[in-house]
Amino acid sequence: MKYTKLAIWLLLIFIGSRSFAQQKPNVLVLYTDDLGYGDLSCYGAKAISTPNIDWLAENGRQFMDAHCTASTCTPSRFSILSGRYAWRKKGTNILPGNANLIIPTDITTLPKVFQQAGYMTGAVGKWHLGLGNTFPIDWNHEVRPGPREVGFDYSFIFPATADRTPTVFMENQKVVGLDSSDPIEVNYKQQFPGELTGKEHPEMLKIHSDPHQGHDGHITNGIGRIGFMKGGSRATWADEELSGTFNAKSIDFIDKSLAAKKPFFLYYAIQNIHVPRMPATVFKGKSKLGYRGDVILEMDHSVGVIIKALKDRGILDNTLIIFSSDNGPVLNDGYLDQAEQTAQKENYKPAGLLRGGKYSALEGGTRVPFLVYWKGKVQPARTNALFSQMDLMASFAAMLNVKLPAGEFTDSRDHIATLLGRSEQSRTEVVEQAANMTLSIVQDGWKYIEPHKGPAVLGGVNIESGYNQSPQLYHVEQDTGEAVNVATKYPKKVKALQDKLEQIRKELD
Ligand code: NG6
Ligand code: CA
């Protein structure tokens, strides 16, 4: 009798602990680079097909009005990880590859929320948030602070962008494959004696840099980069291996978490489809859209590889997957890779029906694909709720019962119900940051863009900026393509949005 009671108790404890464990799903954030609102077939692209991502959309929640915080990479990444608008902090715009870490190490971050909830946390892929706190950075030893100090137990990254030096992988903040007799040095001002650059040796390039957009510094793998570099010749990557390497390291990390019997939080910052677009051989020429289309296919394949790995391990059903992008699209971003010509031929619009793209203040800059998949928990549906990536931190904190410190400032708000499809509630507003620091605010279907100097079309990249010295107001709810500026027609609306923007601007003070 005694034993039966004990057995029942043990069984109850076992079931209890299992369901508790099940309450904590693995969380995977797939964060792609420069992917536009019109670059996926599930968002209407015709000239390209992205079956793996479409599968997430068909079986998950598809957001039609979700935003990154900025139309460039560094500030958007700063926000998704720290839960703060980047424009509140100086020095958070597009960083060079030798910049120091910009996320303060003493604040709550998205990965730290997961750590507090007992997760194993990992960052794989593009970083672009700076490293270390010395100048110059010593690349030949562990560089601290970095992903670990931001909250990632494990990291396998490249420091900045694929088009910036140093062109090396770093695992747990140490350069992978570094030969101590060939130490690395990085400089963004001065070329190293004897170093081969794209500017001096265009004949060595397998993909030509746009003469109007730089990218003619250090040559790695036959491609000119921004910045200079010396040494590390065996540690430098071949672009064609980036995707496969990051996929493999993501899966390794997932296996590590399984071995540790902990749920995982993986921030997989897929480097595609940023320039230089140089797909693995099997993807070269696979699309109708040149290398830009080929890397979209490669990126979609990566998503499929990760989904399959989860399935093979029997953990797909208990993994919450988020897919999104760090800013809007660009065709010519510094290399002459036929992206513009092929898009024109196919009448392909990477931002879909939105106006503008990467760098701009228009919707094409920050309204991005955003999908949430969680089997049985998130119902397949489309939503028009206004959502910000910056809210992931507070939302997951709420889901996991992690208390954010009361006295600590944050822009992140709990919208877990909207994220998981239990509510259609929009964020009260989103503020969008353009490359030249123009701020816009979207609220209740209206968008105000503050006056700012700057060219109407950005040279080189050939993207409408949305910069204007007069206030702009768009009724984006009806006029998604921001075609008609109605600022003079609705002065009260303009004033109300200006006031709201000013109020948000002052919040931190
Ligand atoms: C720009 C680069 C562009 C790209 C971008 C960063 C020039 C002319 N252009 O300054 O090629 O690297 O920075 O992109 O240098 S992001 O997605 O990381 O923000
Ligand atoms: Ca980007």
Short mmCIF file of C-alpha atoms and ligand atoms in Angstrom, two decimals:
data_model
loop_
_atom_site.label_atom_id
_atom_site.label_comp_id
_atom_site.label_asym_id
_atom_site.label_seq_id
_atom_site.Cartn_x
_atom_site.Cartn_y
_atom_site.Cartn_z
CA MET A 1 0.00 0.00 0.00
CA LYS A 2 2.78 2.35 1.09
CA TYR A 3 4.68 1.52 -2.08
CA THR A 4 1.65 2.11 -4.31
CA LYS A 5 1.19 5.56 -2.76
CA LEU A 6 4.85 6.35 -3.28
CA ALA A 7 4.64 5.15 -6.87
CA ILE A 8 1.62 7.37 -7.53
CA TRP A 9 3.43 10.33 -6.01
CA LEU A 10 6.50 9.70 -8.13
CA LEU A 11 4.32 9.35 -11.21
CA LEU A 12 2.59 12.65 -10.44
CA ILE A 13 5.92 14.39 -9.91
CA PHE A 14 7.17 12.90 -13.18
CA ILE A 15 4.10 14.03 -15.12
CA GLY A 16 4.27 17.42 -13.42
CA SER A 17 7.91 17.93 -14.29
CA ARG A 18 7.27 16.81 -17.87
CA SER A 19 4.43 19.20 -18.41
CA PHE A 20 6.52 21.92 -16.76
CA ALA A 21 9.30 21.14 -19.20
CA GLN A 22 6.77 21.23 -22.02
CA GLN A 23 5.70 24.69 -20.94
CA LYS A 24 9.17 25.78 -21.88
CA PRO A 25 9.50 25.33 -25.59
CA ASN A 26 12.78 25.72 -27.36
CA VAL A 27 12.84 29.09 -29.04
CA LEU A 28 14.54 29.64 -32.36
CA VAL A 29 14.82 33.10 -33.88
CA LEU A 30 15.82 32.99 -37.54
CA TYR A 31 16.94 36.52 -38.30
CA THR A 32 17.86 37.06 -41.93
CA ASP A 33 19.73 40.00 -43.38
CA ASP A 34 18.24 42.53 -45.86
CA LEU A 35 15.29 40.33 -46.80
CA GLY A 36 12.42 42.46 -48.10
CA TYR A 37 8.68 42.32 -47.57
CA GLY A 38 8.28 41.05 -51.14
CA ASP A 39 11.14 38.54 -51.20
CA LEU A 40 9.21 35.43 -50.15
CA SER A 41 6.53 33.56 -52.03
CA CYS A 42 4.36 33.55 -48.91
CA TYR A 43 4.43 37.35 -49.06
CA GLY A 44 3.53 37.40 -52.74
CA ALA A 45 6.83 37.01 -54.60
CA LYS A 46 6.23 35.44 -58.01
CA ALA A 47 9.68 35.08 -59.52
CA ILE A 48 11.02 33.10 -56.58
CA SER A 49 9.74 30.23 -54.50
CA THR A 50 10.63 29.75 -50.84
CA PRO A 51 8.91 26.47 -49.83
CA ASN A 52 10.49 26.01 -46.41
CA ILE A 53 9.64 29.48 -45.20
CA ASP A 54 6.20 29.20 -46.83
CA TRP A 55 5.68 26.08 -44.72
CA LEU A 56 6.25 28.15 -41.58
CA ALA A 57 3.75 30.71 -42.91
CA GLU A 58 1.12 28.11 -43.79
CA ASN A 59 1.42 26.39 -40.43
CA GLY A 60 2.01 29.45 -38.34
CA ARG A 61 1.09 33.05 -37.79
CA GLN A 62 1.99 35.45 -40.54
CA PHE A 63 2.37 39.08 -39.58
CA MET A 64 1.60 41.61 -42.30
CA ASP A 65 2.61 44.68 -40.28
CA ALA A 66 5.62 43.68 -38.17
CA HIS A 67 8.65 45.92 -37.91
CA CYS A 68 12.31 45.94 -37.14
CA THR A 69 13.24 49.20 -35.44
CA ALA A 70 15.51 50.55 -38.17
CA SER A 71 16.11 50.27 -41.89
CA THR A 72 19.70 49.16 -41.30
CA CYS A 73 21.26 46.25 -39.52
CA THR A 74 23.12 47.36 -36.41
CA PRO A 75 20.31 49.41 -34.85
CA SER A 76 17.69 46.72 -35.58
CA ARG A 77 19.89 44.05 -34.00
CA PHE A 78 20.61 46.32 -31.06
CA SER A 79 16.86 46.62 -30.49
CA ILE A 80 15.82 43.00 -30.90
CA LEU A 81 18.49 41.92 -28.40
CA SER A 82 18.33 44.79 -25.91
CA GLY A 83 14.65 45.78 -26.06
CA ARG A 84 15.59 49.43 -26.65
CA TYR A 85 15.35 51.82 -29.53
CA ALA A 86 18.87 52.25 -30.90
CA TRP A 87 18.41 55.96 -31.62
CA ARG A 88 18.43 56.54 -27.85
CA LYS A 89 22.12 55.66 -27.77
CA LYS A 90 24.91 57.30 -29.78
CA GLY A 91 27.17 55.13 -31.91
CA THR A 92 24.60 52.48 -32.75
CA ASN A 93 24.44 53.05 -36.49
CA ILE A 94 26.05 50.68 -39.06
CA LEU A 95 29.31 49.66 -37.38
CA PRO A 96 32.70 49.05 -38.95
CA GLY A 97 34.22 45.63 -38.30
CA ASN A 98 36.64 46.95 -35.67
CA ALA A 99 34.02 48.64 -33.48
CA ASN A 100 33.56 47.83 -29.82
CA LEU A 101 30.50 46.17 -28.31
CA ILE A 102 27.58 48.62 -28.21
CA ILE A 103 25.12 46.67 -26.04
CA PRO A 104 25.76 47.57 -22.39
CA THR A 105 26.69 44.43 -20.46
CA ASP A 106 24.77 45.44 -17.35
CA ILE A 107 21.28 45.56 -18.85
CA THR A 108 18.62 42.90 -19.36
CA THR A 109 18.68 41.42 -22.84
CA LEU A 110 16.59 38.92 -24.78
CA PRO A 111 19.09 36.07 -24.24
CA LYS A 112 19.46 36.95 -20.55
CA VAL A 113 15.71 36.54 -20.13
CA PHE A 114 16.06 33.01 -21.47
CA GLN A 115 19.09 32.32 -19.25
CA GLN A 116 17.06 33.34 -16.23
CA ALA A 117 14.37 30.90 -17.30
CA GLY A 118 16.89 28.05 -17.35
CA TYR A 119 17.61 27.97 -21.07
CA MET A 120 20.86 27.34 -22.87
CA THR A 121 21.40 30.33 -25.16
CA GLY A 122 23.30 30.54 -28.43
CA ALA A 123 24.08 33.06 -31.16
CA VAL A 124 25.08 31.83 -34.58
CA GLY A 125 25.70 33.88 -37.73
CA LYS A 126 26.13 37.59 -38.24
CA TRP A 127 26.88 39.71 -35.17
CA HIS A 128 27.49 43.34 -36.20
CA LEU A 129 27.13 44.73 -32.68
CA GLY A 130 30.82 45.30 -32.02
CA LEU A 131 33.24 43.32 -29.88
CA GLY A 132 35.64 44.04 -27.03
CA ASN A 133 36.32 47.36 -25.37
CA THR A 134 39.83 48.20 -26.55
CA PHE A 135 40.97 49.99 -29.63
CA PRO A 136 42.45 48.45 -31.64
CA ILE A 137 40.88 45.07 -30.89
CA ASP A 138 43.37 42.25 -30.33
CA TRP A 139 41.96 39.61 -32.67
CA ASN A 140 44.57 37.05 -31.64
CA HIS A 141 43.09 36.31 -28.23
CA GLU A 142 39.61 35.90 -26.88
CA VAL A 143 37.77 39.19 -27.47
CA ARG A 144 35.74 40.36 -24.50
CA PRO A 145 33.09 41.58 -23.96
CA GLY A 146 30.99 40.02 -26.70
CA PRO A 147 28.05 37.68 -27.16
CA ARG A 148 28.73 35.91 -23.83
CA GLU A 149 28.51 39.14 -21.86
CA VAL A 150 25.29 40.00 -23.72
CA GLY A 151 23.75 36.71 -22.57
CA PHE A 152 24.77 34.00 -25.02
CA ASP A 153 26.30 30.88 -23.45
CA TYR A 154 27.60 29.89 -26.86
CA SER A 155 28.45 31.84 -29.99
CA PHE A 156 29.67 31.11 -33.49
CA ILE A 157 29.64 34.33 -35.44
CA PHE A 158 31.39 36.58 -37.85
CA PRO A 159 32.11 39.94 -36.30
CA ALA A 160 30.39 42.44 -38.60
CA THR A 161 29.05 41.92 -42.13
CA ALA A 162 30.16 39.64 -44.94
CA ASP A 163 31.44 42.71 -46.80
CA ARG A 164 33.60 43.96 -43.93
CA THR A 165 36.93 42.90 -42.47
CA PRO A 166 37.84 40.79 -40.56
CA THR A 167 36.49 38.01 -42.76
CA VAL A 168 36.81 35.29 -40.13
CA PHE A 169 34.58 33.12 -37.97
CA MET A 170 34.73 33.40 -34.20
CA GLU A 171 33.67 30.65 -31.84
CA ASN A 172 33.10 31.74 -28.28
CA GLN A 173 34.84 34.99 -29.13
CA LYS A 174 38.05 33.45 -30.48
CA VAL A 175 38.99 33.45 -34.17
CA VAL A 176 38.52 29.95 -35.57
CA GLY A 177 41.59 28.35 -37.17
CA LEU A 178 43.96 31.14 -36.27
CA ASP A 179 47.63 30.38 -36.78
CA SER A 180 49.64 32.24 -34.13
CA SER A 181 52.49 32.76 -36.60
CA ASP A 182 50.09 34.70 -38.87
CA PRO A 183 48.36 37.13 -36.48
CA ILE A 184 45.42 39.24 -37.58
CA GLU A 185 45.30 43.01 -37.67
CA VAL A 186 42.36 45.09 -38.83
CA ASN A 187 42.30 48.72 -39.84
CA TYR A 188 39.54 50.80 -41.42
CA LYS A 189 41.69 53.79 -42.31
CA GLN A 190 44.93 52.46 -43.63
CA GLN A 191 45.95 49.68 -45.91
CA PHE A 192 48.71 47.35 -44.71
CA PRO A 193 51.96 47.27 -46.71
CA GLY A 194 51.83 44.45 -49.24
CA GLU A 195 48.10 43.89 -48.75
CA LEU A 196 46.13 43.29 -51.95
CA THR A 197 43.09 45.51 -52.36
CA GLY A 198 40.22 45.58 -54.81
CA LYS A 199 41.08 49.14 -55.71
CA GLU A 200 44.59 48.28 -56.88
CA HIS A 201 43.80 44.82 -58.21
CA PRO A 202 40.35 44.77 -59.81
CA GLU A 203 41.63 41.98 -62.09
CA MET A 204 41.70 39.69 -59.05
CA LEU A 205 38.00 40.09 -58.31
CA LYS A 206 35.46 37.41 -59.17
CA ILE A 207 32.63 39.81 -58.50
CA HIS A 208 33.08 43.48 -59.28
CA SER A 209 32.62 46.17 -56.70
CA ASP A 210 30.40 49.07 -57.77
CA PRO A 211 32.91 51.88 -58.39
CA HIS A 212 30.50 54.31 -56.68
CA GLN A 213 30.15 52.28 -53.48
CA GLY A 214 33.61 51.39 -52.24
CA HIS A 215 33.98 47.73 -51.28
CA ASP A 216 37.43 47.95 -52.78
CA GLY A 217 39.57 47.34 -49.70
CA HIS A 218 40.95 43.99 -48.59
CA ILE A 219 40.42 41.06 -50.95
CA THR A 220 39.16 37.81 -49.42
CA ASN A 221 38.12 34.94 -51.66
CA GLY A 222 38.29 37.12 -54.78
CA ILE A 223 35.90 39.70 -53.32
CA GLY A 224 36.76 43.25 -52.29
CA ARG A 225 35.64 44.24 -48.77
CA ILE A 226 35.16 47.38 -46.74
CA GLY A 227 38.21 47.81 -44.48
CA PHE A 228 41.72 46.44 -44.44
CA MET A 229 43.19 43.37 -42.89
CA LYS A 230 46.47 41.59 -42.47
CA GLY A 231 47.26 38.01 -41.52
CA GLY A 232 44.86 35.22 -40.65
CA SER A 233 45.15 33.83 -44.16
CA ARG A 234 44.12 30.32 -43.10
CA ALA A 235 41.35 31.58 -40.88
CA THR A 236 39.54 33.62 -43.53
CA TRP A 237 36.35 32.18 -44.91
CA ALA A 238 35.22 31.28 -48.39
CA ASP A 239 31.82 32.94 -48.87
CA GLU A 240 30.41 29.80 -50.46
CA GLU A 241 30.80 27.95 -47.12
CA LEU A 242 29.15 30.56 -44.87
CA SER A 243 25.67 29.14 -45.04
CA GLY A 244 26.61 25.48 -44.56
CA THR A 245 28.95 26.34 -41.69
CA PHE A 246 26.35 28.36 -39.81
CA ASN A 247 23.70 25.68 -40.35
CA ALA A 248 26.04 23.00 -38.99
CA LYS A 249 27.00 25.11 -35.99
CA SER A 250 23.34 25.86 -35.24
CA ILE A 251 22.59 22.15 -35.20
CA ASP A 252 25.66 21.45 -33.03
CA PHE A 253 24.35 23.97 -30.56
CA ILE A 254 20.90 22.37 -30.55
CA ASP A 255 22.59 19.02 -29.81
CA LYS A 256 24.57 20.60 -26.97
CA SER A 257 21.35 21.78 -25.37
CA LEU A 258 19.81 18.32 -25.76
CA ALA A 259 22.86 16.76 -24.12
CA ALA A 260 22.57 19.26 -21.28
CA LYS A 261 18.82 18.49 -21.01
CA LYS A 262 17.99 22.15 -21.20
CA PRO A 263 15.59 23.99 -23.48
CA PHE A 264 17.45 26.19 -25.95
CA PHE A 265 17.17 29.73 -27.17
CA LEU A 266 18.98 30.04 -30.48
CA TYR A 267 19.41 33.35 -32.24
CA TYR A 268 20.43 32.25 -35.71
CA ALA A 269 21.31 35.44 -37.56
CA ILE A 270 21.44 34.06 -41.09
CA GLN A 271 23.98 36.08 -43.10
CA ASN A 272 22.01 35.77 -46.35
CA ILE A 273 20.88 37.73 -48.30
CA HIS A 274 23.34 40.54 -47.55
CA VAL A 275 26.13 41.39 -50.00
CA PRO A 276 28.42 40.01 -51.22
CA ARG A 277 25.94 37.48 -52.48
CA MET A 278 28.04 34.43 -53.15
CA PRO A 279 26.02 31.24 -52.79
CA ALA A 280 27.38 27.73 -52.44
CA THR A 281 27.99 26.08 -55.81
CA VAL A 282 24.74 24.09 -55.72
CA PHE A 283 22.73 27.30 -55.59
CA LYS A 284 24.60 29.22 -58.26
CA GLY A 285 22.28 29.95 -61.17
CA LYS A 286 19.33 28.21 -59.53
CA SER A 287 17.00 31.21 -59.56
CA LYS A 288 15.87 33.60 -62.28
CA LEU A 289 17.13 36.52 -60.26
CA GLY A 290 20.91 36.18 -60.38
CA TYR A 291 22.94 35.65 -57.22
CA ARG A 292 20.47 37.69 -55.17
CA GLY A 293 17.77 35.16 -56.00
CA ASP A 294 20.17 32.27 -55.53
CA VAL A 295 20.98 33.33 -51.98
CA ILE A 296 17.27 33.65 -51.22
CA LEU A 297 17.01 29.98 -52.23
CA GLU A 298 20.07 29.17 -50.14
CA MET A 299 18.55 31.01 -47.17
CA ASP A 300 15.27 29.15 -47.59
CA HIS A 301 17.23 25.91 -47.77
CA SER A 302 18.95 26.78 -44.46
CA VAL A 303 15.53 27.18 -42.87
CA GLY A 304 14.60 23.74 -44.21
CA VAL A 305 17.82 22.21 -42.89
CA ILE A 306 17.17 23.53 -39.40
CA ILE A 307 13.50 22.45 -39.43
CA LYS A 308 14.54 18.97 -40.52
CA ALA A 309 17.18 18.78 -37.79
CA LEU A 310 14.52 19.64 -35.21
CA LYS A 311 12.16 17.04 -36.68
CA ASP A 312 14.85 14.34 -36.74
CA ARG A 313 15.50 14.97 -33.07
CA GLY A 314 11.80 14.81 -32.23
CA ILE A 315 11.74 18.39 -30.93
CA LEU A 316 10.07 20.31 -33.76
CA ASP A 317 6.69 20.21 -32.03
CA ASN A 318 8.12 21.75 -28.91
CA THR A 319 10.06 24.47 -30.67
CA LEU A 320 8.68 27.94 -31.19
CA ILE A 321 10.17 29.36 -34.37
CA ILE A 322 10.27 33.02 -35.32
CA PHE A 323 11.43 34.08 -38.76
CA SER A 324 12.17 37.69 -39.69
CA SER A 325 14.59 40.17 -41.25
CA ASP A 326 16.72 43.02 -39.91
CA ASN A 327 15.78 45.64 -42.50
CA GLY A 328 14.25 46.09 -45.92
CA PRO A 329 15.68 45.08 -49.27
CA VAL A 330 18.32 46.54 -51.57
CA LEU A 331 19.35 45.40 -55.04
CA ASN A 332 22.69 47.07 -55.68
CA ASP A 333 24.42 47.34 -52.29
CA GLY A 334 27.98 47.68 -53.52
CA TYR A 335 28.64 44.83 -55.94
CA LEU A 336 27.70 44.49 -59.59
CA ASP A 337 25.98 41.14 -59.26
CA GLN A 338 23.14 41.66 -61.75
CA ALA A 339 20.50 42.00 -59.02
CA GLU A 340 19.08 45.20 -60.55
CA GLN A 341 19.02 43.88 -64.09
CA THR A 342 17.41 40.53 -63.27
CA ALA A 343 14.79 42.20 -61.04
CA GLN A 344 13.91 44.57 -63.85
CA LYS A 345 13.63 41.75 -66.34
CA GLU A 346 11.29 39.78 -64.07
CA ASN A 347 9.41 42.89 -62.91
CA TYR A 348 10.44 41.82 -59.42
CA LYS A 349 9.73 44.09 -56.46
CA PRO A 350 11.78 43.07 -53.40
CA ALA A 351 9.74 45.32 -51.08
CA GLY A 352 6.47 44.06 -52.57
CA LEU A 353 3.81 46.75 -52.52
CA LEU A 354 5.78 48.91 -50.09
CA ARG A 355 7.65 52.06 -51.03
CA GLY A 356 11.38 52.46 -50.29
CA GLY A 357 13.70 49.79 -48.93
CA LYS A 358 16.88 49.40 -46.94
CA TYR A 359 18.15 52.71 -45.47
CA SER A 360 14.87 54.57 -46.11
CA ALA A 361 12.25 56.14 -43.86
CA LEU A 362 9.47 54.60 -45.95
CA GLU A 363 7.69 51.37 -45.02
CA GLY A 364 9.94 49.26 -47.24
CA GLY A 365 12.74 50.01 -44.75
CA THR A 366 11.28 48.43 -41.64
CA ARG A 367 8.14 46.49 -42.45
CA VAL A 368 9.51 43.00 -42.87
CA PRO A 369 8.40 39.38 -43.09
CA PHE A 370 7.60 38.02 -39.62
CA LEU A 371 6.38 34.49 -38.95
CA VAL A 372 5.69 32.55 -35.78
CA TYR A 373 5.43 28.77 -35.76
CA TRP A 374 4.60 26.65 -32.72
CA LYS A 375 2.73 23.48 -33.39
CA GLY A 376 -0.62 23.22 -31.65
CA LYS A 377 -0.04 26.47 -29.75
CA VAL A 378 -0.05 29.05 -32.50
CA GLN A 379 -2.92 28.74 -34.95
CA PRO A 380 -2.20 29.25 -38.63
CA ALA A 381 -3.53 32.70 -39.54
CA ARG A 382 -2.59 36.03 -40.97
CA THR A 383 -2.67 39.10 -38.80
CA ASN A 384 -2.61 42.81 -39.50
CA ALA A 385 -1.63 43.65 -35.92
CA LEU A 386 1.16 46.20 -35.68
CA PHE A 387 4.12 44.44 -34.07
CA SER A 388 7.73 45.28 -33.18
CA GLN A 389 10.65 42.86 -32.93
CA MET A 390 11.80 44.88 -29.93
CA ASP A 391 8.87 43.45 -27.94
CA LEU A 392 10.22 39.90 -28.02
CA MET A 393 12.16 40.52 -24.82
CA ALA A 394 9.21 41.61 -22.65
CA SER A 395 6.88 39.13 -24.36
CA PHE A 396 9.07 36.11 -23.70
CA ALA A 397 9.77 37.39 -20.18
CA ALA A 398 6.00 37.30 -19.62
CA MET A 399 5.65 33.85 -21.17
CA LEU A 400 8.44 32.45 -19.02
CA ASN A 401 7.51 34.27 -15.84
CA VAL A 402 10.76 36.19 -15.76
CA LYS A 403 10.41 39.55 -14.04
CA LEU A 404 12.15 42.42 -15.80
CA PRO A 405 13.90 44.59 -13.18
CA ALA A 406 11.47 47.29 -12.07
CA GLY A 407 13.87 50.22 -12.14
CA GLU A 408 15.45 49.41 -15.49
CA PHE A 409 14.43 51.36 -18.57
CA THR A 410 13.05 49.40 -21.50
CA ASP A 411 11.16 50.07 -24.72
CA SER A 412 10.11 46.43 -24.89
CA ARG A 413 6.43 45.74 -24.18
CA ASP A 414 4.67 42.49 -23.43
CA HIS A 415 2.71 41.47 -26.52
CA ILE A 416 2.93 37.73 -26.02
CA ALA A 417 -0.81 37.32 -26.67
CA THR A 418 -0.50 38.96 -30.09
CA LEU A 419 2.69 37.05 -30.84
CA LEU A 420 1.01 33.72 -30.15
CA GLY A 421 -2.31 34.57 -31.77
CA ARG A 422 -4.41 34.85 -28.62
CA SER A 423 -5.09 38.50 -29.34
CA GLU A 424 -5.16 40.83 -32.30
CA GLN A 425 -4.01 43.79 -30.27
CA SER A 426 -1.55 46.11 -31.98
CA ARG A 427 1.39 47.80 -30.35
CA THR A 428 0.32 51.37 -29.48
CA GLU A 429 2.85 52.71 -31.98
CA VAL A 430 6.16 51.94 -33.63
CA VAL A 431 8.98 54.36 -34.26
CA GLU A 432 11.06 53.70 -37.37
CA GLN A 433 14.67 54.82 -37.79
CA ALA A 434 16.14 55.56 -41.22
CA ALA A 435 19.83 55.47 -42.11
CA ASN A 436 20.20 59.26 -41.73
CA MET A 437 18.41 59.16 -38.34
CA THR A 438 15.08 60.43 -39.65
CA LEU A 439 12.42 59.10 -37.30
CA SER A 440 8.88 58.17 -38.29
CA ILE A 441 5.99 57.05 -36.15
CA VAL A 442 3.14 54.70 -37.05
CA GLN A 443 -0.01 54.71 -34.97
CA ASP A 444 -3.61 53.67 -35.63
CA GLY A 445 -3.02 53.27 -39.35
CA TRP A 446 -1.29 56.64 -39.80
CA LYS A 447 2.36 57.32 -40.37
CA TYR A 448 4.23 60.56 -39.78
CA ILE A 449 7.76 61.09 -41.13
CA GLU A 450 9.62 63.97 -39.52
CA PRO A 451 11.21 66.58 -41.77
CA HIS A 452 14.85 65.92 -42.55
CA LYS A 453 17.47 66.98 -45.07
CA GLY A 454 18.63 64.41 -47.54
CA PRO A 455 18.30 63.26 -51.13
CA ALA A 456 14.92 61.90 -52.26
CA VAL A 457 16.66 58.97 -53.91
CA LEU A 458 19.74 57.44 -52.32
CA GLY A 459 22.67 57.43 -54.71
CA GLY A 460 24.31 54.12 -55.56
CA VAL A 461 21.62 51.92 -54.08
CA ASN A 462 18.93 53.80 -56.01
CA ILE A 463 16.29 53.59 -53.27
CA GLU A 464 13.64 56.18 -52.43
CA SER A 465 14.66 57.57 -49.07
CA GLY A 466 11.45 59.18 -47.89
CA TYR A 467 13.56 62.13 -46.68
CA ASN A 468 11.76 65.42 -47.06
CA GLN A 469 12.21 68.84 -45.49
CA SER A 470 8.46 69.12 -44.99
CA PRO A 471 6.41 66.89 -42.69
CA GLN A 472 4.87 63.84 -44.32
CA LEU A 473 1.72 62.04 -43.30
CA TYR A 474 0.46 58.86 -44.90
CA HIS A 475 -2.72 56.97 -44.15
CA VAL A 476 -0.86 53.68 -44.34
CA GLU A 477 -3.90 51.67 -43.35
CA GLN A 478 -5.39 52.44 -46.78
CA ASP A 479 -2.36 53.80 -48.59
CA THR A 480 0.12 50.99 -47.86
CA GLY A 481 2.39 52.20 -50.65
CA GLU A 482 2.67 55.71 -49.10
CA ALA A 483 1.64 57.31 -52.38
CA VAL A 484 -0.19 60.41 -51.11
CA ASN A 485 1.23 62.78 -48.53
CA VAL A 486 -1.81 64.14 -46.67
CA ALA A 487 0.07 66.26 -44.12
CA THR A 488 -1.50 69.55 -45.20
CA LYS A 489 -4.96 68.01 -45.19
CA TYR A 490 -4.75 66.70 -41.61
CA PRO A 491 -2.66 69.19 -39.58
CA LYS A 492 -4.14 67.98 -36.27
CA LYS A 493 -3.10 64.42 -36.98
CA VAL A 494 0.40 65.65 -37.85
CA LYS A 495 0.59 67.55 -34.58
CA ALA A 496 -0.67 64.61 -32.54
CA LEU A 497 1.91 62.27 -34.03
CA GLN A 498 4.68 64.86 -33.65
CA ASP A 499 3.79 65.22 -29.98
CA LYS A 500 3.72 61.47 -29.48
CA LEU A 501 7.12 61.10 -31.13
CA GLU A 502 8.55 63.86 -28.92
CA GLN A 503 7.11 62.19 -25.84
CA ILE A 504 8.73 58.85 -26.72
CA ARG A 505 12.00 60.59 -27.53
CA LYS A 506 12.12 62.08 -24.04
CA GLU A 507 11.19 58.89 -22.20
CA LEU A 508 14.69 57.78 -21.23
CA ASP A 509 15.55 61.21 -19.75
C1 NG6 B 1 26.80 50.35 -46.06
C2 NG6 B 1 27.49 49.63 -47.21
C3 NG6 B 1 26.62 48.47 -47.62
C4 NG6 B 1 26.29 47.59 -46.43
C5 NG6 B 1 25.70 48.42 -45.31
C6 NG6 B 1 25.46 47.65 -44.07
C7 NG6 B 1 28.77 51.24 -48.56
C8 NG6 B 1 28.73 52.19 -49.73
N1 NG6 B 1 27.65 50.56 -48.34
O1 NG6 B 1 27.58 51.40 -45.60
O2 NG6 B 1 27.24 47.73 -48.63
O3 NG6 B 1 27.44 46.93 -45.98
O4 NG6 B 1 26.58 49.47 -44.99
O5 NG6 B 1 24.38 46.81 -44.24
O6 NG6 B 1 29.79 51.11 -47.91
S1 NG6 B 1 23.64 46.31 -42.95
O7 NG6 B 1 22.58 45.44 -43.43
O8 NG6 B 1 24.61 45.59 -42.18
O9 NG6 B 1 23.12 47.48 -42.28
CA CA B 2 20.81 44.13 -42.83
#
